[in-house]
Short mmCIF file of C-alpha atoms in Angstrom, two decimals:
data_model
loop_
_atom_site.label_atom_id
_atom_site.label_comp_id
_atom_site.label_asym_id
_atom_site.label_seq_id
_atom_site.Cartn_x
_atom_site.Cartn_y
_atom_site.Cartn_z
CA MET A 255 -61.29 -1.19 28.88
CA GLY A 256 -57.94 -2.27 30.30
CA ASP A 257 -54.41 -1.36 29.37
CA PRO A 258 -53.54 -1.21 25.69
CA GLN A 259 -51.73 -4.21 24.27
CA VAL A 260 -48.31 -3.03 23.11
CA ILE A 261 -45.91 -5.20 21.14
CA ILE A 262 -42.59 -4.44 19.48
CA HIS A 263 -41.50 -6.58 16.55
CA ARG A 264 -38.88 -6.50 13.84
CA LEU A 265 -39.83 -4.44 10.82
CA GLY A 266 -40.78 -6.65 7.90
CA ASP A 267 -44.53 -6.84 7.48
CA PRO A 268 -46.02 -5.45 4.26
CA GLY A 269 -46.76 -1.77 4.85
CA ASP A 270 -44.13 -1.25 7.57
CA LEU A 271 -41.72 0.67 5.34
CA GLY A 272 -44.40 2.94 3.91
CA TRP A 273 -45.88 3.56 7.36
CA VAL A 274 -42.50 4.73 8.70
CA VAL A 275 -42.21 7.31 5.91
CA MET A 276 -45.85 8.46 6.09
CA ALA A 277 -45.91 8.67 9.90
CA HIS A 278 -42.76 10.80 9.98
CA GLY A 279 -44.03 13.12 7.25
CA GLU A 280 -47.43 13.67 8.88
CA LEU A 281 -46.25 13.90 12.49
CA TYR A 282 -43.36 16.30 11.92
CA ALA A 283 -45.47 18.54 9.68
CA SER A 284 -48.28 18.79 12.23
CA GLU A 285 -46.13 19.09 15.36
CA PHE A 286 -43.17 21.12 14.13
CA GLY A 287 -44.17 22.62 10.77
CA TRP A 288 -41.53 20.70 8.86
CA ASP A 289 -41.96 20.45 5.09
CA THR A 290 -41.84 17.44 2.79
CA SER A 291 -38.04 17.58 2.53
CA PHE A 292 -38.01 15.81 5.94
CA GLU A 293 -40.32 13.10 4.64
CA ALA A 294 -37.98 12.75 1.64
CA LEU A 295 -35.00 12.29 4.01
CA VAL A 296 -36.88 9.57 5.91
CA ALA A 297 -37.86 7.92 2.62
CA HIS A 298 -34.19 7.85 1.62
CA ILE A 299 -33.15 6.30 4.97
CA VAL A 300 -35.90 3.68 4.71
CA ALA A 301 -35.13 2.90 1.05
CA ASP A 302 -31.42 2.45 1.80
CA TYR A 303 -32.27 0.09 4.66
CA ALA A 304 -34.77 -1.90 2.57
CA ALA A 305 -32.44 -2.20 -0.41
CA ASP A 306 -29.25 -3.22 1.36
CA HIS A 307 -28.92 -3.86 5.06
CA ASP A 308 -26.82 -6.40 6.89
CA PRO A 309 -29.25 -8.29 9.17
CA VAL A 310 -26.39 -9.23 11.52
CA ARG A 311 -25.41 -5.58 12.07
CA GLU A 312 -28.60 -3.63 11.26
CA ALA A 313 -32.23 -3.93 12.37
CA ALA A 314 -35.46 -1.96 12.67
CA TRP A 315 -38.51 -2.31 14.88
CA ILE A 316 -42.18 -1.40 14.73
CA ALA A 317 -44.26 -0.82 17.85
CA GLU A 318 -47.95 -1.68 17.72
CA MET A 319 -50.65 -0.76 20.18
CA ASP A 320 -53.89 -2.72 19.96
CA GLY A 321 -52.86 -3.85 16.46
CA ARG A 322 -52.02 -0.37 15.07
CA ARG A 323 -48.52 0.79 14.19
CA VAL A 324 -47.56 3.56 16.63
CA GLY A 325 -43.76 3.67 16.68
CA CYS A 326 -40.46 2.72 15.10
CA VAL A 327 -36.70 2.90 15.39
CA PHE A 328 -33.79 1.82 13.18
CA CYS A 329 -30.27 0.68 14.11
CA VAL A 330 -27.82 0.99 11.22
CA LYS A 331 -24.07 0.78 10.80
CA ALA A 332 -22.28 4.13 10.92
CA ASP A 333 -18.85 2.46 10.80
CA HIS A 334 -17.26 -0.78 12.00
CA THR A 335 -17.45 0.20 15.69
CA THR A 336 -20.36 2.67 15.70
CA ALA A 337 -24.08 1.99 15.37
CA GLN A 338 -26.45 4.79 14.48
CA LEU A 339 -29.92 5.09 15.97
CA ARG A 340 -32.23 6.56 13.34
CA ILE A 341 -35.81 7.71 12.87
CA LEU A 342 -37.23 7.04 16.32
CA LEU A 343 -40.92 7.92 16.34
CA VAL A 344 -43.82 7.45 18.73
CA ASP A 345 -47.28 8.45 17.55
CA ARG A 346 -49.23 10.96 19.67
CA SER A 347 -51.79 8.28 20.54
CA ALA A 348 -49.14 6.08 22.17
CA ARG A 349 -47.18 8.63 24.16
CA GLY A 350 -46.90 8.26 27.90
CA GLU A 351 -46.64 4.47 27.69
CA GLY A 352 -42.81 4.36 27.82
CA LEU A 353 -42.70 3.23 24.22
CA GLY A 354 -39.89 5.55 23.13
CA GLY A 355 -37.69 4.14 25.86
CA ARG A 356 -38.60 0.57 24.95
CA LEU A 357 -37.74 1.17 21.30
CA VAL A 358 -34.39 2.73 22.22
CA GLU A 359 -33.68 -0.22 24.55
CA GLU A 360 -34.32 -2.66 21.67
CA CYS A 361 -31.88 -0.70 19.55
CA LEU A 362 -29.21 -0.59 22.29
CA ALA A 363 -29.51 -4.31 23.07
CA PHE A 364 -29.20 -5.19 19.40
CA ALA A 365 -26.17 -2.90 18.93
CA ARG A 366 -24.40 -4.48 21.91
CA LEU A 367 -25.07 -8.01 20.61
CA ALA A 368 -23.87 -6.97 17.15
CA GLY A 369 -20.54 -5.95 18.71
CA TYR A 370 -20.68 -2.18 18.32
CA GLN A 371 -18.64 -0.13 20.78
CA ARG A 372 -20.75 3.03 20.64
CA MET A 373 -24.05 4.35 19.42
CA ARG A 374 -24.52 7.72 17.79
CA LEU A 375 -27.61 9.66 16.78
CA TRP A 376 -28.53 12.98 15.20
CA THR A 377 -31.59 14.89 16.31
CA ASN A 378 -32.84 18.47 16.50
CA HIS A 379 -33.56 20.76 19.45
CA PRO A 380 -37.40 20.80 19.33
CA LEU A 381 -37.55 17.04 20.01
CA ALA A 382 -37.55 17.35 23.80
CA ALA A 383 -39.26 14.02 24.59
CA ALA A 384 -36.75 12.08 22.49
CA ARG A 385 -33.88 14.00 24.08
CA HIS A 386 -35.18 12.98 27.52
CA VAL A 387 -35.21 9.31 26.44
CA TYR A 388 -31.64 9.55 25.14
CA LEU A 389 -30.25 11.37 28.18
CA SER A 390 -31.98 8.99 30.61
CA ARG A 391 -30.13 6.11 28.94
CA GLY A 392 -26.73 7.73 29.25
CA PHE A 393 -26.31 9.42 25.88
CA ARG A 394 -24.27 12.60 26.00
CA LEU A 395 -24.43 15.63 23.73
CA VAL A 396 -21.19 15.81 21.70
CA GLU A 397 -22.01 18.33 18.98
CA GLU A 398 -24.49 21.11 18.15
CA GLU A 399 -24.87 23.13 14.98
CA PRO A 400 -27.54 25.57 13.80
CA HIS A 401 -28.96 24.84 10.36
CA HIS A 402 -31.95 25.64 8.18
CA SER A 403 -33.64 22.42 7.09
CA PHE A 404 -37.13 21.10 6.47
CA GLY A 405 -38.36 24.70 6.06
CA VAL A 406 -37.36 25.86 9.57
CA ASP A 407 -34.39 27.04 11.62
CA LEU A 408 -33.06 24.26 13.82
CA ILE A 409 -30.16 23.33 16.05
CA GLY A 410 -28.88 19.91 15.06
CA GLN A 411 -27.56 17.80 17.92
CA VAL A 412 -25.34 14.71 17.91
CA TYR A 413 -25.48 12.37 20.91
CA GLU A 414 -23.25 9.40 21.66
CA LEU A 415 -23.28 6.50 24.11
CA ASP A 416 -20.45 4.09 24.88
CA LEU A 417 -21.83 0.55 24.69
CA VAL A 418 -18.89 -1.18 26.38
CA SER A 419 -17.70 -0.45 29.89
#
C-alpha cells in the first residue's frame, strides 16, 4: 500500500471550520468522556477566529492524510508579545505519524515570523500525547489548577515557550 500521503495546509477550505468543531466534540467525548460543553468551547474559539482574525498575526492549519482531514492547530494572539497555541488535535487514525509535532512546528514557525516573543497554551492533564509534543519542543509547565469542566474533574495546565533566544 505504501506510506500515507500527509499534507498540512492553511485552514480555509469549505468544511474546515465545521470539521474542527465536530472532530473535537467526537474525539474528546469518546476518549475522555467530556460533554458537549467542550465542543461549545471549541465552537466559540473557531467562530472568533473565523469572524475576526489578523492574518499577519494569526493562522490555523489542517492536516490531511490520504485526502481526509485528520488534524488541526490554531495560532492566535494572546497579547502583543504572546501567541497562543489552541485546539491541537490529531485523529486516532493518524497517530504515530509525527503529525502532532508537525502541526506544533507549523504554529511555532509562524509565531516566530509574526514577531511573537513567547508562545503559551492551556491544556489538561489527561492529554499525555500532546504534553509529550509540547515538552519535546521546549515548552515548560508554568501553572496548574484543578477544575471541574466538560463534565469531569481535571487539572488545567499552562505551558510556555520563549521564541527568542
